[in-house]
């Protein structure tokens, strides 16, 4: 099987194979394997459900959770149309609970780090005045709240959401980056059997059997930054250095300003062959490709790729353009669609991206295609990519 065919098989598997249990249009079962990472809005939930409190016998939910992402929202619940709410998230990989009840706000963080890429069992339950978060059968967080305005018996509806919130983020006591590249499975949500509502643009995405650190691009989109929001020039003679580690095929990055455009890899021919890293499959290896390092340095009037001058133009000040703000895209060229004849979106895993020695998190991009996994790449061979 040649490289192109392998890459095509990988893409087909990623796009078409899913283990989500689908109901009617816009509905999904909450008990199956669910990928939280591929949604169109940062704070909006991937899926949500509501039920009458009078029909619920136990305020308990449990599920299994896996991620390599250090920060993001997992689970949300509220009553009184969001006047009282509960949020479970990760910060630095550690679980954090934020609760609003009556006229009080509380934020508590603790327990083990969960962003280790293995499955963890979580249980959330209400015990009167207390909310308990149990991790791997051990109570790790216990939060108690009481107010003169607290009702002894709740009435109305309870709402649940995965991967987002149903109230404004400004109501949080401790803000965080909401995007969460994670999977949940075996969920039991208040013993509800109803299907969940999903966001209008939702498309089912698989969860890989095993994962490794990195950002996965399946070949259908890009992540876009404004360079003025990224690390700047410390010393003019040193310039700006972008380092990328990983294995990929297609357009790694592009730079655009009003005065120039640079695409890596470049035009067909010798340059393209030198800059394109082919996907390979090594026998006996769990990785889908051999890792490569690439370094692009922006100097005042030139671009240097892996130590060799790639582009030189005395009329362009690349460093000033960087400071003023250029478009830096990983995975493609802004404006190109998946159907464009010239589009060659990135396929592969970027294990690490550094600018001026600082790690770049794709969740910080001002645009990221929903198909990109910010913190996880498949850790198995092509024929072992999906969880069951």
Tab-separated table of C-alpha atoms in Angstrom:
chain	number	residue	atom	x	y	z
A	1	UNK	CA	0.000	0.000	0.000
A	2	UNK	CA	1.576	3.340	-0.985
A	3	UNK	CA	1.717	6.436	1.246
A	4	UNK	CA	-1.211	8.191	-0.418
A	5	UNK	CA	-3.467	5.187	-0.009
A	6	UNK	CA	-2.537	4.874	3.666
A	7	UNK	CA	-3.325	8.516	4.274
A	8	UNK	CA	-6.678	8.083	2.499
A	9	UNK	CA	-7.541	5.053	4.638
A	10	UNK	CA	-6.717	7.055	7.767
A	11	UNK	CA	-8.947	9.922	6.683
A	12	UNK	CA	-11.852	7.650	5.729
A	13	UNK	CA	-11.674	5.894	9.072
A	14	UNK	CA	-11.596	9.190	10.939
A	15	UNK	CA	-14.573	10.658	9.120
A	16	UNK	CA	-16.819	7.657	8.706
A	17	UNK	CA	-16.324	5.215	11.563
A	18	UNK	CA	-18.208	6.138	14.729
A	19	UNK	CA	-19.658	4.285	17.666
A	20	UNK	CA	-22.150	6.913	18.711
A	21	UNK	CA	-25.705	5.623	19.008
A	22	UNK	CA	-27.848	7.953	16.910
A	23	UNK	CA	-31.541	8.533	17.406
A	24	UNK	CA	-33.734	10.862	15.366
A	25	UNK	CA	-32.305	13.979	13.713
A	26	UNK	CA	-30.524	16.153	16.265
A	27	UNK	CA	-30.634	13.465	18.977
A	28	UNK	CA	-27.998	11.165	20.487
A	29	UNK	CA	-27.816	8.617	23.287
A	30	UNK	CA	-25.944	9.752	26.383
A	31	UNK	CA	-24.709	6.252	27.208
A	32	UNK	CA	-22.388	5.679	24.254
A	33	UNK	CA	-18.828	6.796	23.471
A	34	UNK	CA	-18.982	10.566	22.939
A	35	UNK	CA	-16.194	12.828	21.682
A	36	UNK	CA	-16.462	16.223	23.373
A	37	UNK	CA	-13.795	17.880	21.253
A	38	UNK	CA	-15.514	18.518	17.926
A	39	UNK	CA	-18.057	21.299	18.276
A	40	UNK	CA	-18.480	24.668	16.617
A	41	UNK	CA	-18.673	26.950	19.672
A	42	UNK	CA	-16.307	27.203	22.617
A	43	UNK	CA	-18.821	27.679	25.459
A	44	UNK	CA	-21.953	26.177	23.938
A	45	UNK	CA	-22.615	22.543	24.912
A	46	UNK	CA	-22.104	19.664	22.524
A	47	UNK	CA	-25.317	18.104	23.819
A	48	UNK	CA	-27.929	18.805	26.490
A	49	UNK	CA	-31.047	17.345	28.072
A	50	UNK	CA	-33.728	18.434	30.554
A	51	UNK	CA	-36.155	16.602	32.838
A	52	UNK	CA	-38.736	17.336	35.494
A	53	UNK	CA	-37.240	17.175	38.978
A	54	UNK	CA	-40.366	15.376	40.180
A	55	UNK	CA	-39.487	12.396	37.946
A	56	UNK	CA	-35.909	11.989	39.250
A	57	UNK	CA	-35.296	9.683	42.188
A	58	UNK	CA	-31.543	10.257	42.624
A	59	UNK	CA	-29.384	13.267	41.705
A	60	UNK	CA	-26.450	11.086	40.640
A	61	UNK	CA	-24.531	10.847	37.365
A	62	UNK	CA	-21.568	8.621	36.567
A	63	UNK	CA	-19.415	8.111	33.503
A	64	UNK	CA	-15.921	7.255	32.302
A	65	UNK	CA	-13.662	10.049	31.082
A	66	UNK	CA	-10.373	10.235	29.140
A	67	UNK	CA	-8.243	13.161	27.998
A	68	UNK	CA	-4.768	14.595	27.517
A	69	UNK	CA	-6.156	18.138	27.626
A	70	UNK	CA	-5.188	20.092	30.782
A	71	UNK	CA	-8.115	22.529	30.724
A	72	UNK	CA	-11.731	22.607	29.635
A	73	UNK	CA	-15.342	21.986	30.598
A	74	UNK	CA	-16.687	18.461	31.093
A	75	UNK	CA	-20.139	18.539	32.658
A	76	UNK	CA	-22.765	21.138	33.555
A	77	UNK	CA	-26.089	21.009	35.399
A	78	UNK	CA	-28.592	23.600	36.560
A	79	UNK	CA	-32.029	24.268	38.017
A	80	UNK	CA	-34.300	27.335	37.965
A	81	UNK	CA	-33.334	28.006	34.321
A	82	UNK	CA	-29.713	28.544	35.280
A	83	UNK	CA	-30.145	30.578	38.455
A	84	UNK	CA	-28.461	27.729	40.341
A	85	UNK	CA	-25.806	25.769	38.472
A	86	UNK	CA	-22.921	23.326	38.769
A	87	UNK	CA	-19.839	23.109	36.497
A	88	UNK	CA	-17.171	20.387	36.433
A	89	UNK	CA	-14.006	21.261	34.528
A	90	UNK	CA	-10.262	20.631	34.473
A	91	UNK	CA	-7.601	23.218	35.272
A	92	UNK	CA	-3.953	22.106	35.022
A	93	UNK	CA	-5.399	18.609	34.621
A	94	UNK	CA	-6.986	18.747	38.101
A	95	UNK	CA	-10.789	18.614	38.567
A	96	UNK	CA	-12.460	21.879	39.518
A	97	UNK	CA	-16.058	22.408	40.640
A	98	UNK	CA	-17.873	25.745	40.515
A	99	UNK	CA	-21.299	26.036	42.087
A	100	UNK	CA	-23.841	28.834	42.240
A	101	UNK	CA	-26.645	28.352	44.748
A	102	UNK	CA	-29.054	31.093	45.803
A	103	UNK	CA	-26.864	34.133	46.448
A	104	UNK	CA	-23.552	32.269	46.749
A	105	UNK	CA	-20.717	31.243	44.421
A	106	UNK	CA	-18.089	28.643	45.276
A	107	UNK	CA	-15.049	27.241	43.462
A	108	UNK	CA	-13.101	24.184	44.638
A	109	UNK	CA	-10.208	22.413	42.934
A	110	UNK	CA	-8.590	19.129	43.957
A	111	UNK	CA	-8.018	15.437	43.377
A	112	UNK	CA	-5.680	13.638	40.988
A	113	UNK	CA	-4.647	14.877	37.570
A	114	UNK	CA	-6.947	13.330	34.990
A	115	UNK	CA	-5.226	14.381	31.742
A	116	UNK	CA	-3.021	11.278	31.551
A	117	UNK	CA	-4.741	9.678	28.541
A	118	UNK	CA	-6.304	6.774	30.436
A	119	UNK	CA	-9.946	6.154	31.325
A	120	UNK	CA	-11.152	7.334	34.745
A	121	UNK	CA	-14.454	6.610	36.449
A	122	UNK	CA	-16.281	9.712	37.712
A	123	UNK	CA	-19.427	10.038	39.789
A	124	UNK	CA	-21.192	13.287	40.689
A	125	UNK	CA	-23.988	13.301	43.221
A	126	UNK	CA	-25.994	15.611	45.433
A	127	UNK	CA	-26.260	14.714	49.118
A	128	UNK	CA	-28.519	17.372	50.596
A	129	UNK	CA	-26.360	20.452	51.198
A	130	UNK	CA	-23.310	18.764	49.702
A	131	UNK	CA	-22.073	17.991	46.185
A	132	UNK	CA	-19.684	15.037	45.966
A	133	UNK	CA	-17.266	14.278	43.124
A	134	UNK	CA	-15.984	10.720	43.253
A	135	UNK	CA	-13.036	9.686	41.076
A	136	UNK	CA	-12.116	6.029	40.601
A	137	UNK	CA	-14.380	5.067	43.551
A	138	UNK	CA	-12.840	7.622	45.930
A	139	UNK	CA	-14.556	10.839	47.082
A	140	UNK	CA	-12.071	13.529	46.023
A	141	UNK	CA	-14.174	16.705	46.258
A	142	UNK	CA	-16.961	17.425	48.739
A	143	UNK	CA	-18.517	20.887	48.547
A	144	UNK	CA	-21.109	22.105	51.055
A	145	UNK	CA	-23.272	25.203	50.620
A	146	UNK	CA	-26.191	26.588	52.606
A	147	UNK	CA	-28.146	29.835	52.385
A	148	UNK	CA	-31.252	31.384	53.931
A	149	UNK	CA	-32.617	31.482	50.373
A	150	UNK	CA	-32.011	27.795	49.688
A	151	UNK	CA	-35.169	25.775	49.085
A	152	UNK	CA	-35.572	22.447	50.877
A	153	UNK	CA	-37.546	20.954	47.994
A	154	UNK	CA	-36.663	21.801	44.424
A	155	UNK	CA	-39.308	21.962	41.752
A	156	UNK	CA	-39.308	22.607	38.015
A	157	UNK	CA	-36.715	21.257	35.597
A	158	UNK	CA	-33.112	20.174	35.810
A	159	UNK	CA	-30.869	20.662	32.784
A	160	UNK	CA	-27.646	18.803	31.977
A	161	UNK	CA	-25.017	19.561	29.349
A	162	UNK	CA	-21.760	18.007	28.133
A	163	UNK	CA	-18.797	19.977	26.837
A	164	UNK	CA	-20.325	23.404	27.490
A	165	UNK	CA	-22.657	25.598	29.556
A	166	UNK	CA	-26.232	26.838	29.303
A	167	UNK	CA	-25.545	30.151	31.080
A	168	UNK	CA	-23.240	33.075	30.321
A	169	UNK	CA	-19.551	32.463	31.114
A	170	UNK	CA	-19.494	35.810	32.989
A	171	UNK	CA	-21.378	34.123	35.808
A	172	UNK	CA	-18.400	31.908	36.657
A	173	UNK	CA	-16.345	32.738	39.722
A	174	UNK	CA	-13.114	31.465	38.131
A	175	UNK	CA	-13.012	31.692	34.287
A	176	UNK	CA	-11.157	29.092	32.229
A	177	UNK	CA	-10.556	27.975	28.645
A	178	UNK	CA	-13.691	25.886	27.912
A	179	UNK	CA	-12.610	23.747	24.940
A	180	UNK	CA	-12.074	20.124	25.945
A	181	UNK	CA	-10.481	17.475	23.736
A	182	UNK	CA	-11.832	14.427	25.571
A	183	UNK	CA	-14.096	11.416	25.361
A	184	UNK	CA	-16.746	10.082	27.736
A	185	UNK	CA	-18.418	6.686	27.720
A	186	UNK	CA	-20.745	4.466	29.769
A	187	UNK	CA	-22.663	7.498	30.994
A	188	UNK	CA	-25.625	7.189	33.350
A	189	UNK	CA	-27.146	10.638	33.710
A	190	UNK	CA	-29.698	10.769	36.572
A	191	UNK	CA	-30.999	7.429	35.204
A	192	UNK	CA	-32.525	9.323	32.264
A	193	UNK	CA	-33.262	7.187	29.215
A	194	UNK	CA	-34.232	10.038	26.875
A	195	UNK	CA	-32.049	11.042	23.944
A	196	UNK	CA	-29.977	14.216	24.235
A	197	UNK	CA	-30.290	17.237	21.952
A	198	UNK	CA	-27.086	18.090	20.054
A	199	UNK	CA	-25.903	21.353	18.487
A	200	UNK	CA	-27.263	21.944	14.940
A	201	UNK	CA	-23.888	21.548	13.185
A	202	UNK	CA	-22.939	18.405	15.126
A	203	UNK	CA	-21.384	15.491	13.260
A	204	UNK	CA	-20.407	12.243	15.009
A	205	UNK	CA	-16.671	11.881	15.649
A	206	UNK	CA	-14.881	8.725	16.811
A	207	UNK	CA	-12.740	8.255	19.893
A	208	UNK	CA	-9.461	6.517	19.153
A	209	UNK	CA	-8.661	3.270	20.929
A	210	UNK	CA	-5.396	4.726	22.218
A	211	UNK	CA	-4.134	8.297	22.154
A	212	UNK	CA	-0.820	10.130	22.403
A	213	UNK	CA	0.038	13.780	22.955
A	214	UNK	CA	-0.200	16.082	19.966
A	215	UNK	CA	-2.646	17.857	17.678
A	216	UNK	CA	-4.344	15.680	15.068
A	217	UNK	CA	-5.292	17.063	11.645
A	218	UNK	CA	-7.433	14.643	9.572
A	219	UNK	CA	-7.000	16.633	6.358
A	220	UNK	CA	-10.058	18.867	6.411
A	221	UNK	CA	-9.227	22.150	8.106
A	222	UNK	CA	-6.793	24.503	9.807
A	223	UNK	CA	-6.083	26.456	12.995
A	224	UNK	CA	-5.624	30.203	12.551
A	225	UNK	CA	-3.715	32.667	14.749
A	226	UNK	CA	-2.957	36.377	14.607
A	227	UNK	CA	0.800	36.742	15.132
A	228	UNK	CA	0.305	39.846	17.290
A	229	UNK	CA	-1.213	37.512	19.922
A	230	UNK	CA	1.824	35.175	19.874
A	231	UNK	CA	5.310	35.437	21.445
A	232	UNK	CA	7.197	38.370	19.911
A	233	UNK	CA	10.768	39.361	19.090
A	234	UNK	CA	13.102	39.405	22.079
A	235	UNK	CA	16.176	40.429	20.111
A	236	UNK	CA	15.922	41.573	16.505
A	237	UNK	CA	18.993	39.663	15.354
A	238	UNK	CA	17.510	36.399	16.633
A	239	UNK	CA	14.181	36.848	14.864
A	240	UNK	CA	11.107	34.640	15.366
A	241	UNK	CA	11.556	30.868	15.498
A	242	UNK	CA	8.734	28.381	14.852
A	243	UNK	CA	9.506	24.739	15.655
A	244	UNK	CA	7.194	21.869	14.754
A	245	UNK	CA	7.633	18.225	15.775
A	246	UNK	CA	5.507	15.439	14.332
A	247	UNK	CA	4.599	13.525	11.195
A	248	UNK	CA	2.435	14.935	8.466
A	249	UNK	CA	1.553	15.264	4.807
A	250	UNK	CA	0.256	18.407	3.110
A	251	UNK	CA	0.398	22.077	4.049
A	252	UNK	CA	2.049	22.468	7.435
A	253	UNK	CA	1.665	26.235	7.807
A	254	UNK	CA	1.071	29.458	5.926
A	255	UNK	CA	1.853	33.102	6.650
A	256	UNK	CA	-0.133	35.944	5.144
A	257	UNK	CA	-0.001	39.725	5.321
A	258	UNK	CA	-0.980	42.542	2.992
A	259	UNK	CA	2.489	42.422	1.420
A	260	UNK	CA	3.230	38.708	1.043
A	261	UNK	CA	2.077	35.109	1.377
A	262	UNK	CA	4.244	32.127	2.324
A	263	UNK	CA	3.046	28.525	2.214
A	264	UNK	CA	4.996	25.537	3.509
A	265	UNK	CA	5.421	23.334	1.527
A	266	UNK	CA	5.842	25.567	-1.514
A	267	UNK	CA	5.463	25.004	-5.235
A	268	UNK	CA	5.774	21.618	-6.896
A	269	UNK	CA	9.219	20.317	-7.677
A	270	UNK	CA	12.393	19.982	-5.655
A	271	UNK	CA	11.244	22.363	-2.921
A	272	UNK	CA	7.977	20.518	-2.413
A	273	UNK	CA	9.692	17.155	-2.146
A	274	UNK	CA	12.090	18.549	0.420
A	275	UNK	CA	9.357	20.022	2.585
A	276	UNK	CA	6.669	17.330	2.419
A	277	UNK	CA	6.865	14.651	5.108
A	278	UNK	CA	5.166	11.451	3.981
A	279	UNK	CA	3.013	9.347	6.274
A	280	UNK	CA	4.606	5.971	6.935
A	281	UNK	CA	3.626	2.868	8.855
A	282	UNK	CA	6.485	1.119	10.595
A	283	UNK	CA	6.057	-2.585	11.272
A	284	UNK	CA	6.049	-3.318	14.963
A	285	UNK	CA	5.444	0.315	15.891
A	286	UNK	CA	2.334	1.716	17.549
A	287	UNK	CA	2.840	5.117	15.914
A	288	UNK	CA	1.366	5.959	12.505
A	289	UNK	CA	4.424	7.859	11.284
A	290	UNK	CA	8.051	8.666	12.040
A	291	UNK	CA	8.524	11.916	13.914
A	292	UNK	CA	10.226	14.850	12.192
A	293	UNK	CA	11.381	18.283	13.346
A	294	UNK	CA	11.064	21.397	11.209
A	295	UNK	CA	12.309	24.890	12.099
A	296	UNK	CA	11.242	28.109	10.373
A	297	UNK	CA	12.946	31.355	11.407
A	298	UNK	CA	11.735	34.816	10.445
A	299	UNK	CA	14.530	37.403	10.211
A	300	UNK	CA	14.097	41.059	9.300
A	301	UNK	CA	14.214	40.493	5.527
A	302	UNK	CA	14.322	36.709	5.111
A	303	UNK	CA	12.739	33.365	6.038
A	304	UNK	CA	15.099	30.537	7.000
A	305	UNK	CA	13.943	26.915	6.850
A	306	UNK	CA	16.024	24.294	8.660
A	307	UNK	CA	19.093	26.531	8.466
A	308	UNK	CA	18.765	27.423	4.776
A	309	UNK	CA	17.405	30.706	3.400
A	310	UNK	CA	13.971	30.000	1.965
A	311	UNK	CA	12.881	33.505	0.973
A	312	UNK	CA	14.663	36.864	0.942
A	313	UNK	CA	13.117	40.244	0.164
A	314	UNK	CA	14.649	43.571	1.251
A	315	UNK	CA	11.336	45.374	0.709
A	316	UNK	CA	9.528	43.282	3.367
A	317	UNK	CA	10.153	43.614	7.095
A	318	UNK	CA	8.948	40.251	8.354
A	319	UNK	CA	9.516	41.089	12.019
A	320	UNK	CA	7.503	44.304	11.877
A	321	UNK	CA	4.737	42.448	10.040
A	322	UNK	CA	4.723	39.798	12.772
A	323	UNK	CA	4.398	42.421	15.522
A	324	UNK	CA	1.691	44.337	13.663
A	325	UNK	CA	-0.246	41.142	12.994
A	326	UNK	CA	-0.159	38.531	10.240
A	327	UNK	CA	-2.292	35.447	9.742
A	328	UNK	CA	-0.445	32.291	10.798
A	329	UNK	CA	-2.312	29.100	9.912
A	330	UNK	CA	-1.359	25.540	10.784
A	331	UNK	CA	-2.833	22.894	8.503
A	332	UNK	CA	-3.749	24.892	5.398
A	333	UNK	CA	-4.241	28.280	3.755
A	334	UNK	CA	-7.042	30.631	4.902
A	335	UNK	CA	-9.773	30.922	2.289
A	336	UNK	CA	-9.221	27.476	0.805
A	337	UNK	CA	-12.075	25.015	1.270
A	338	UNK	CA	-11.908	21.237	1.437
A	339	UNK	CA	-13.116	21.091	-2.167
A	340	UNK	CA	-10.568	23.583	-3.538
A	341	UNK	CA	-8.411	22.028	-6.246
A	342	UNK	CA	-5.287	23.627	-4.745
A	343	UNK	CA	-6.092	22.777	-1.146
A	344	UNK	CA	-3.752	20.323	0.567
A	345	UNK	CA	-4.857	20.406	4.176
A	346	UNK	CA	-2.575	18.786	6.691
A	347	UNK	CA	-2.958	15.097	7.496
A	348	UNK	CA	-1.074	13.825	10.500
A	349	UNK	CA	-0.001	14.540	14.055
A	350	UNK	CA	1.828	17.653	15.232
A	351	UNK	CA	3.319	16.417	18.474
A	352	UNK	CA	4.542	19.840	19.531
A	353	UNK	CA	4.466	23.421	18.230
A	354	UNK	CA	6.815	26.010	19.728
A	355	UNK	CA	7.172	29.707	18.945
A	356	UNK	CA	10.123	31.439	20.588
A	357	UNK	CA	10.469	28.294	22.707
A	358	UNK	CA	6.920	28.538	24.077
A	359	UNK	CA	4.395	25.743	23.554
A	360	UNK	CA	1.416	26.779	21.424
A	361	UNK	CA	-2.018	25.409	22.323
A	362	UNK	CA	-4.395	25.208	19.340
A	363	UNK	CA	-7.265	25.968	21.714
A	364	UNK	CA	-5.883	29.529	21.792
A	365	UNK	CA	-6.434	29.971	18.036
A	366	UNK	CA	-9.103	32.503	17.079
A	367	UNK	CA	-10.374	29.926	14.570
A	368	UNK	CA	-9.988	26.134	14.674
A	369	UNK	CA	-11.765	23.693	12.370
A	370	UNK	CA	-14.069	21.334	14.237
A	371	UNK	CA	-12.263	18.260	12.848
A	372	UNK	CA	-8.956	19.077	14.590
A	373	UNK	CA	-8.135	17.395	17.906
A	374	UNK	CA	-6.097	19.943	19.880
A	375	UNK	CA	-4.442	17.641	22.412
A	376	UNK	CA	-4.629	14.057	21.151
A	377	UNK	CA	-3.470	11.982	18.205
A	378	UNK	CA	-4.263	8.335	17.451
A	379	UNK	CA	-1.708	6.173	19.203
A	380	UNK	CA	-2.391	2.993	17.276
A	381	UNK	CA	-1.900	1.749	13.741
A	382	UNK	CA	-4.472	2.671	11.066
A	383	UNK	CA	-6.548	-0.480	11.494
A	384	UNK	CA	-6.941	0.051	15.281
A	385	UNK	CA	-8.159	3.629	15.431
A	386	UNK	CA	-11.604	3.577	17.040
A	387	UNK	CA	-12.922	2.787	20.480
A	388	UNK	CA	-15.795	0.368	20.881
